[in-house]
Tab-separated table of C-alpha atoms in Angstrom:
chain	number	residue	atom	x	y	z
A	60	PHE	CA	-36.616	-136.336	3.873
A	61	ASN	CA	-36.171	-139.058	1.255
A	62	GLU	CA	-38.735	-140.944	-0.806
A	63	ASN	CA	-39.131	-143.801	1.692
A	64	LYS	CA	-39.743	-141.392	4.562
A	65	PHE	CA	-42.444	-139.540	2.624
A	66	LEU	CA	-44.140	-142.800	1.630
A	67	GLU	CA	-44.091	-143.897	5.272
A	68	LEU	CA	-45.686	-140.590	6.278
A	69	LEU	CA	-48.241	-140.973	3.501
A	70	GLU	CA	-49.383	-144.337	4.886
A	71	LYS	CA	-49.781	-142.729	8.322
A	72	TYR	CA	-51.813	-139.910	6.778
A	73	PHE	CA	-54.118	-142.360	5.006
A	74	THR	CA	-54.562	-144.375	8.203
A	75	LYS	CA	-55.182	-141.497	10.616
A	76	GLY	CA	-56.798	-138.899	8.389
A	77	GLU	CA	-56.284	-135.149	8.053
A	78	LYS	CA	-57.005	-134.083	11.641
A	79	LEU	CA	-55.286	-136.817	13.659
A	80	PHE	CA	-52.247	-136.861	11.394
A	81	GLY	CA	-52.014	-133.048	11.482
A	82	ASP	CA	-52.263	-132.819	15.263
A	83	GLU	CA	-49.473	-135.370	15.614
A	84	TYR	CA	-47.143	-134.298	12.817
A	85	PHE	CA	-47.324	-130.537	13.348
A	86	ARG	CA	-46.742	-130.763	17.088
A	87	ASN	CA	-43.266	-130.084	18.445
A	88	GLU	CA	-42.982	-132.061	21.679
A	89	LYS	CA	-39.907	-130.124	22.817
A	90	ARG	CA	-42.095	-127.077	23.486
A	91	LYS	CA	-44.968	-126.758	25.940
A	92	ASN	CA	-47.433	-125.429	23.391
A	93	PHE	CA	-48.398	-126.663	19.964
A	94	LYS	CA	-45.780	-125.503	17.497
A	95	LEU	CA	-45.719	-126.166	13.798
A	96	ASN	CA	-42.960	-128.385	12.501
A	97	GLN	CA	-40.605	-125.969	10.725
A	98	LYS	CA	-39.970	-128.407	7.871
A	99	VAL	CA	-43.445	-127.795	6.443
A	100	LEU	CA	-43.495	-124.001	6.679
A	101	PHE	CA	-42.237	-121.503	4.133
A	102	GLU	CA	-40.057	-119.324	6.337
A	103	ASN	CA	-39.325	-119.057	10.043
A	104	GLY	CA	-40.935	-115.601	10.221
A	105	LEU	CA	-44.375	-113.981	10.237
A	106	GLU	CA	-45.923	-116.814	8.213
A	107	THR	CA	-44.663	-119.333	10.752
A	108	ALA	CA	-45.704	-117.246	13.747
A	109	SER	CA	-49.222	-116.630	12.419
A	110	MET	CA	-49.764	-120.337	11.709
A	111	GLU	CA	-48.413	-121.302	15.126
A	112	ARG	CA	-50.945	-118.928	16.711
A	113	ILE	CA	-53.782	-120.684	14.879
A	114	PHE	CA	-52.456	-124.148	15.664
A	115	SER	CA	-51.873	-123.437	19.350
A	116	GLU	CA	-55.576	-122.626	19.798
A	117	LYS	CA	-57.326	-124.986	17.384
A	118	GLY	CA	-54.842	-127.632	16.303
A	119	SER	CA	-55.092	-128.769	12.702
A	120	THR	CA	-58.836	-127.982	12.623
A	121	GLY	CA	-57.874	-124.296	12.519
A	122	MET	CA	-56.114	-124.806	9.210
A	123	ALA	CA	-57.781	-124.827	5.803
A	124	GLN	CA	-59.324	-128.090	4.648
A	125	GLY	CA	-56.594	-130.110	2.970
A	126	GLU	CA	-53.816	-127.828	4.257
A	127	VAL	CA	-52.263	-130.554	6.392
A	128	PHE	CA	-51.713	-132.671	3.289
A	129	GLY	CA	-50.660	-129.708	1.135
A	130	ARG	CA	-48.024	-128.436	3.546
A	131	THR	CA	-46.676	-131.872	4.435
A	132	PHE	CA	-46.535	-133.481	1.001
A	133	GLY	CA	-46.734	-130.609	-1.526
A	134	MET	CA	-42.986	-130.375	-2.053
A	135	ALA	CA	-42.641	-134.171	-2.266
A	136	VAL	CA	-45.317	-134.311	-4.987
A	137	SER	CA	-43.613	-131.427	-6.804
A	138	LEU	CA	-40.246	-133.209	-6.770
A	139	GLY	CA	-41.756	-136.514	-7.890
A	140	LEU	CA	-40.974	-138.288	-4.607
A	141	ILE	CA	-44.670	-139.156	-4.438
A	142	SER	CA	-46.387	-140.029	-7.708
A	143	LYS	CA	-49.482	-138.001	-8.622
A	144	LYS	CA	-50.872	-141.147	-10.250
A	145	ARG	CA	-50.485	-142.995	-6.949
A	146	LEU	CA	-52.528	-140.338	-5.159
A	147	ILE	CA	-55.207	-139.966	-7.827
A	148	ASN	CA	-55.722	-143.730	-8.067
A	149	ASN	CA	-55.464	-144.115	-4.268
A	150	GLN	CA	-52.736	-146.766	-4.450
A	151	SER	CA	-52.339	-147.380	-0.729
A	152	ASN	CA	-51.678	-150.591	1.174
A	153	VAL	CA	-53.563	-149.578	4.316
A	154	VAL	CA	-57.224	-149.688	5.281
A	155	GLN	CA	-58.643	-146.162	5.291
A	156	TRP	CA	-61.828	-144.149	5.301
A	157	PRO	CA	-62.658	-142.776	1.817
A	158	LEU	CA	-62.415	-139.166	3.050
A	159	ASN	CA	-58.783	-139.694	4.112
A	160	SER	CA	-57.663	-139.882	0.493
A	161	TYR	CA	-59.818	-136.999	-0.766
A	162	TRP	CA	-57.319	-134.214	-0.141
A	163	ALA	CA	-54.412	-136.286	-1.403
A	164	GLU	CA	-56.267	-136.803	-4.666
A	165	SER	CA	-57.333	-133.149	-4.776
A	166	VAL	CA	-53.777	-131.813	-4.316
A	167	ALA	CA	-52.446	-134.244	-6.940
A	168	LYS	CA	-55.069	-133.066	-9.426
A	169	THR	CA	-54.194	-129.446	-8.596
A	170	PHE	CA	-50.556	-130.121	-9.480
A	171	ASP	CA	-51.565	-131.937	-12.658
A	172	TRP	CA	-53.925	-129.159	-13.786
A	173	HIS	CA	-51.476	-126.325	-13.189
A	174	GLU	CA	-48.614	-128.163	-14.854
A	175	LYS	CA	-50.761	-128.554	-17.979
A	176	LEU	CA	-51.865	-124.921	-17.745
A	177	ALA	CA	-48.240	-123.793	-17.452
A	178	GLU	CA	-47.232	-125.918	-20.430
A	179	ASN	CA	-50.033	-124.387	-22.488
A	180	ASP	CA	-49.125	-120.839	-21.371
A	181	LEU	CA	-45.504	-121.318	-22.379
A	182	LYS	CA	-46.466	-122.689	-25.798
A	183	LEU	CA	-48.837	-119.782	-26.441
A	184	SER	CA	-46.171	-117.326	-25.329
A	185	GLU	CA	-43.886	-118.570	-28.089
A	186	HIS	CA	-46.428	-117.900	-30.847
A	187	LYS	CA	-48.491	-114.995	-29.525
A	188	GLU	CA	-47.297	-111.415	-29.716
A	189	ARG	CA	-47.477	-109.930	-26.239
A	190	SER	CA	-45.838	-107.034	-24.464
A	191	PHE	CA	-44.139	-109.467	-22.072
A	192	GLU	CA	-42.744	-112.987	-21.845
A	193	VAL	CA	-44.648	-115.494	-19.697
A	194	LYS	CA	-42.554	-117.627	-17.353
A	195	TYR	CA	-43.095	-119.940	-14.370
A	196	TRP	CA	-41.296	-120.320	-11.045
A	197	ARG	CA	-41.747	-122.996	-8.376
A	198	TRP	CA	-42.273	-121.566	-4.929
A	199	ASN	CA	-42.168	-124.219	-2.218
A	200	GLY	CA	-43.340	-126.709	-4.826
A	201	TRP	CA	-46.267	-124.655	-6.175
A	202	LEU	CA	-46.193	-123.231	-9.716
A	203	ILE	CA	-46.217	-119.430	-9.871
A	204	ARG	CA	-46.782	-117.583	-13.154
A	205	TYR	CA	-44.918	-114.358	-13.794
A	206	ALA	CA	-44.195	-112.010	-16.674
A	207	GLU	CA	-40.919	-110.360	-17.618
A	208	ARG	CA	-39.757	-107.803	-20.148
A	209	GLU	CA	-36.190	-106.615	-20.409
A	210	PRO	CA	-35.557	-102.949	-21.208
A	211	GLY	CA	-34.853	-101.704	-24.690
A	212	PRO	CA	-31.401	-100.681	-25.922
A	213	GLY	CA	-29.591	-98.076	-23.868
A	214	ASP	CA	-28.509	-97.613	-20.296
A	215	LEU	CA	-30.480	-98.987	-17.374
A	216	ASP	CA	-31.364	-95.850	-15.419
A	217	PHE	CA	-33.403	-97.514	-12.686
A	218	PRO	CA	-33.617	-100.742	-10.668
A	219	PRO	CA	-36.127	-103.359	-11.915
A	220	LEU	CA	-39.820	-102.837	-11.197
A	221	LEU	CA	-42.095	-105.563	-9.797
A	222	MET	CA	-45.852	-105.014	-10.291
A	223	VAL	CA	-48.430	-106.695	-8.025
A	224	HIS	CA	-52.100	-107.062	-9.022
A	225	GLY	CA	-55.221	-106.480	-6.930
A	226	PHE	CA	-57.744	-108.902	-5.449
A	227	GLY	CA	-59.150	-111.267	-8.075
A	228	GLY	CA	-56.718	-109.891	-10.656
A	229	SER	CA	-53.629	-111.250	-12.337
A	230	LEU	CA	-50.470	-110.057	-14.042
A	231	ASP	CA	-52.543	-109.420	-17.203
A	232	GLN	CA	-53.803	-106.165	-15.706
A	233	TRP	CA	-50.280	-104.720	-16.168
A	234	ALA	CA	-50.068	-105.446	-19.917
A	235	GLY	CA	-50.190	-101.765	-20.885
A	236	CYS	CA	-47.426	-100.876	-18.438
A	237	PHE	CA	-45.081	-103.389	-20.044
A	238	SER	CA	-45.302	-101.462	-23.310
A	239	ASN	CA	-45.012	-98.000	-21.776
A	240	LEU	CA	-42.323	-98.494	-19.133
A	241	SER	CA	-39.923	-100.934	-20.757
A	242	GLU	CA	-37.578	-98.240	-22.100
A	243	LYS	CA	-36.334	-97.489	-18.605
A	244	PHE	CA	-37.194	-100.502	-16.479
A	245	HIS	CA	-36.570	-104.212	-16.398
A	246	LEU	CA	-40.195	-105.169	-15.699
A	247	PHE	CA	-41.728	-108.035	-13.745
A	248	ALA	CA	-45.306	-108.887	-12.750
A	249	VAL	CA	-46.409	-111.920	-10.774
A	250	ASP	CA	-49.615	-113.871	-10.173
A	251	MET	CA	-49.921	-114.203	-6.413
A	252	ILE	CA	-50.518	-117.735	-5.174
A	253	GLY	CA	-54.265	-118.401	-5.301
A	254	PHE	CA	-54.790	-115.922	-8.160
A	255	GLY	CA	-54.430	-115.824	-11.937
A	256	HIS	CA	-52.677	-118.834	-13.413
A	257	SER	CA	-50.629	-119.520	-10.285
A	258	ALA	CA	-51.419	-122.602	-8.221
A	259	LYS	CA	-54.409	-122.498	-5.865
A	260	PRO	CA	-53.465	-125.040	-3.189
A	261	PRO	CA	-55.340	-125.614	0.082
A	262	LEU	CA	-53.540	-123.110	2.329
A	263	SER	CA	-54.418	-120.503	4.944
A	264	TYR	CA	-54.130	-117.434	2.729
A	265	SER	CA	-52.950	-114.331	4.561
A	266	GLN	CA	-50.953	-111.157	4.075
A	267	HIS	CA	-47.971	-112.968	5.604
A	268	LEU	CA	-48.128	-115.730	2.998
A	269	TRP	CA	-48.367	-113.281	0.091
A	270	SER	CA	-45.728	-110.859	1.357
A	271	GLN	CA	-43.344	-113.783	1.864
A	272	GLN	CA	-43.966	-114.832	-1.741
A	273	LEU	CA	-43.013	-111.331	-2.955
A	274	CYS	CA	-39.876	-111.274	-0.802
A	275	ASP	CA	-38.777	-114.664	-2.117
A	276	PHE	CA	-39.580	-113.667	-5.712
A	277	GLY	CA	-37.396	-110.575	-5.393
A	278	ARG	CA	-34.464	-112.443	-3.904
A	279	ARG	CA	-34.645	-115.584	-6.058
A	280	VAL	CA	-35.948	-114.381	-9.425
A	281	ILE	CA	-35.093	-110.674	-9.747
A	282	LYS	CA	-31.909	-111.192	-7.694
A	283	ARG	CA	-31.075	-107.519	-7.221
A	284	PRO	CA	-32.628	-104.458	-5.516
A	285	PHE	CA	-35.930	-103.409	-7.097
A	286	PHE	CA	-38.939	-101.091	-6.973
A	287	ILE	CA	-42.325	-102.586	-6.153
A	288	ALA	CA	-45.736	-101.274	-7.244
A	289	GLY	CA	-49.085	-102.608	-6.018
A	290	ASN	CA	-52.741	-102.043	-6.819
A	291	SER	CA	-55.584	-102.579	-4.316
A	292	ILE	CA	-54.714	-105.521	-2.038
A	293	GLY	CA	-51.524	-105.798	-4.088
A	294	GLY	CA	-50.550	-102.450	-2.565
A	295	TYR	CA	-51.026	-103.916	0.898
A	296	MET	CA	-48.900	-106.934	-0.030
A	297	SER	CA	-46.264	-104.610	-1.497
A	298	MET	CA	-46.113	-102.504	1.668
A	299	SER	CA	-45.683	-105.635	3.772
A	300	ALA	CA	-42.957	-106.974	1.485
A	301	ALA	CA	-41.155	-103.619	1.413
A	302	ALA	CA	-41.099	-103.509	5.219
A	303	LEU	CA	-39.709	-107.057	5.406
A	304	LEU	CA	-37.131	-106.537	2.661
A	305	GLY	CA	-35.747	-103.264	3.970
A	306	LYS	CA	-33.948	-100.541	2.042
A	307	ASN	CA	-31.149	-102.774	0.809
A	308	TRP	CA	-33.598	-104.753	-1.336
A	309	CYS	CA	-36.605	-102.468	-1.833
A	310	LYS	CA	-35.550	-99.187	-3.435
A	311	GLY	CA	-39.008	-97.653	-3.729
A	312	LEU	CA	-42.719	-98.321	-3.271
A	313	VAL	CA	-45.619	-97.238	-5.530
A	314	LEU	CA	-49.207	-97.569	-4.248
A	315	LEU	CA	-52.133	-97.425	-6.682
A	316	ASN	CA	-55.552	-97.241	-5.020
A	317	SER	CA	-54.075	-99.337	-2.241
A	318	ALA	CA	-55.887	-101.398	0.380
A	319	GLY	CA	-54.705	-101.667	3.964
A	320	ARG	CA	-54.515	-99.468	7.040
A	321	LEU	CA	-52.410	-96.314	7.089
A	322	LEU	CA	-51.725	-95.264	10.676
A	323	THR	CA	-50.957	-91.809	11.975
A	324	ASN	CA	-48.029	-91.503	14.383
A	325	GLN	CA	-50.493	-91.272	17.255
A	326	GLU	CA	-52.337	-94.440	16.193
A	327	TYR	CA	-49.041	-96.265	15.756
A	328	ASN	CA	-47.874	-95.264	19.256
A	329	GLU	CA	-51.222	-96.288	20.762
A	330	GLU	CA	-50.894	-99.680	19.124
A	331	ARG	CA	-47.400	-100.129	20.559
A	332	ILE	CA	-48.738	-99.351	24.037
A	333	LYS	CA	-51.414	-102.017	23.516
A	334	PHE	CA	-48.682	-104.599	22.856
A	335	LYS	CA	-46.377	-103.441	25.673
A	336	GLY	CA	-44.077	-101.353	23.506
A	337	LEU	CA	-43.903	-103.824	20.601
A	338	SER	CA	-45.022	-103.273	17.027
A	339	VAL	CA	-47.663	-105.683	15.677
A	340	GLN	CA	-44.907	-107.392	13.685
A	341	LYS	CA	-42.743	-108.033	16.763
A	342	ALA	CA	-45.750	-109.005	18.867
A	343	THR	CA	-46.662	-111.569	16.187
A	344	LEU	CA	-43.127	-112.974	16.065
A	345	LYS	CA	-42.914	-113.189	19.869
A	346	GLY	CA	-46.324	-114.855	20.156
A	347	GLN	CA	-47.812	-112.008	22.207
A	348	LEU	CA	-50.982	-111.413	20.205
A	349	PRO	CA	-54.343	-112.280	21.813
A	350	PRO	CA	-55.460	-115.929	21.419
A	351	TYR	CA	-56.683	-116.763	17.935
A	352	SER	CA	-60.461	-116.754	17.632
A	353	ALA	CA	-62.493	-117.372	14.477
A	354	PRO	CA	-65.694	-119.161	13.435
A	355	PRO	CA	-65.392	-122.866	12.504
A	356	ASN	CA	-63.904	-123.494	9.070
A	357	PHE	CA	-67.056	-125.158	7.741
A	358	LEU	CA	-69.007	-121.934	8.378
A	359	LEU	CA	-66.312	-119.809	6.750
A	360	ASN	CA	-66.236	-122.144	3.737
A	361	ALA	CA	-70.028	-122.009	3.351
A	362	LEU	CA	-70.093	-118.212	3.651
A	363	SER	CA	-67.235	-117.736	1.194
A	364	ALA	CA	-68.933	-120.041	-1.339
A	365	ILE	CA	-72.126	-117.957	-1.151
A	366	ILE	CA	-70.221	-114.676	-1.512
A	367	PHE	CA	-68.121	-116.070	-4.354
A	368	PHE	CA	-71.182	-117.293	-6.253
A	369	GLY	CA	-72.894	-113.933	-5.828
A	370	LEU	CA	-69.869	-111.901	-6.916
A	371	GLN	CA	-69.149	-113.838	-10.116
A	372	SER	CA	-72.206	-112.460	-11.879
A	373	GLN	CA	-71.392	-108.919	-10.698
A	374	ILE	CA	-67.723	-108.725	-11.715
A	375	THR	CA	-68.213	-106.405	-14.706
A	376	LYS	CA	-70.552	-104.077	-12.810
A	377	ILE	CA	-68.198	-103.826	-9.824
A	378	CYS	CA	-65.164	-103.172	-12.031
A	379	ARG	CA	-67.042	-100.457	-13.968
A	380	ASN	CA	-67.793	-98.666	-10.690
A	381	LEU	CA	-64.209	-98.977	-9.512
A	382	TYR	CA	-62.633	-97.911	-12.828
A	383	PRO	CA	-65.129	-95.560	-14.560
A	384	VAL	CA	-62.602	-93.700	-16.775
A	385	ARG	CA	-61.924	-96.547	-19.249
A	386	PRO	CA	-64.983	-98.875	-19.323
A	387	ASP	CA	-63.684	-100.459	-22.557
A	388	LEU	CA	-60.667	-101.862	-20.708
A	389	VAL	CA	-62.928	-103.255	-18.001
A	390	GLU	CA	-65.255	-105.074	-20.407
A	391	ASN	CA	-62.615	-106.271	-22.879
A	392	GLY	CA	-59.943	-107.310	-20.415
A	393	LEU	CA	-60.120	-106.909	-16.656
A	394	SER	CA	-63.554	-108.369	-15.855
A	395	ARG	CA	-63.138	-111.186	-18.381
A	396	ASN	CA	-59.755	-112.186	-16.888
A	397	ILE	CA	-61.087	-112.085	-13.328
A	398	LEU	CA	-64.025	-114.332	-14.285
A	399	ARG	CA	-61.702	-116.705	-16.175
A	400	ASP	CA	-59.270	-117.072	-13.298
A	401	SER	CA	-62.008	-117.482	-10.682
């Protein structure tokens, strides 16, 4: 797509609004069912298949609020094909309802905020002594913060190591590991999209989205086979990424207090029988999972806001219970960073 095409689409979005535009633009008329337009998805894999399942049942109303705009125009805004100023000031030539421009303005402000945050991070990194170097990478248009430390002098005995934080965390939780492991490893840690200082766009966040981010990070940033270590939900993401990458890319997996299901052989075989001999992964890719069913998004948003508000005041207490051995690290680092990034 070129600039003129995106501007033409933008006028249609402003005229029709999030739902009507999404139902039209994400539909592939060559197929019988609703199928997401591949141009606005990250990869033609599990992320695509899971979003198609949602869309086939609920259309664009099954997506997160603002996701239609974010997926369609996020890359164009990132590349400068659509001006953030144009979106923030609502410079459109068509008659529209005020709500139609809300998500356009919101996404533009998200880009603006994270670009300034990244600029500030990079400046601080130059003057502040840390055990790692802060860097940024654009993934499908969205800014992703990561940390890197090259090994000390001597031979490289092992492949690089990528470290993945837990829910609510960020790459800062690995600061001590950068100091202790850098003699042997080329170290990386990444803020998952939606966490830390990485962008928090309006997307349907799922294990497929996050595992795809880790796969792409390994191939495009690390660029050679690597180990991956994950804590809490980061362990779940790491397992998913390791399975997708295969042995040629992922040379080892370390799980630290990991989240996620671990199946026995019997449970795994029973699950395959349930999906007619397919694994969950293959059943997802082939579109053979049961129809998508979930409460309306407005109820989920209201519930998540209540939970989020309640948890913020309890972050330190929860972290102390989870990590009782070193309460000083919880109070002076982990809980403070989680509250900051939330």
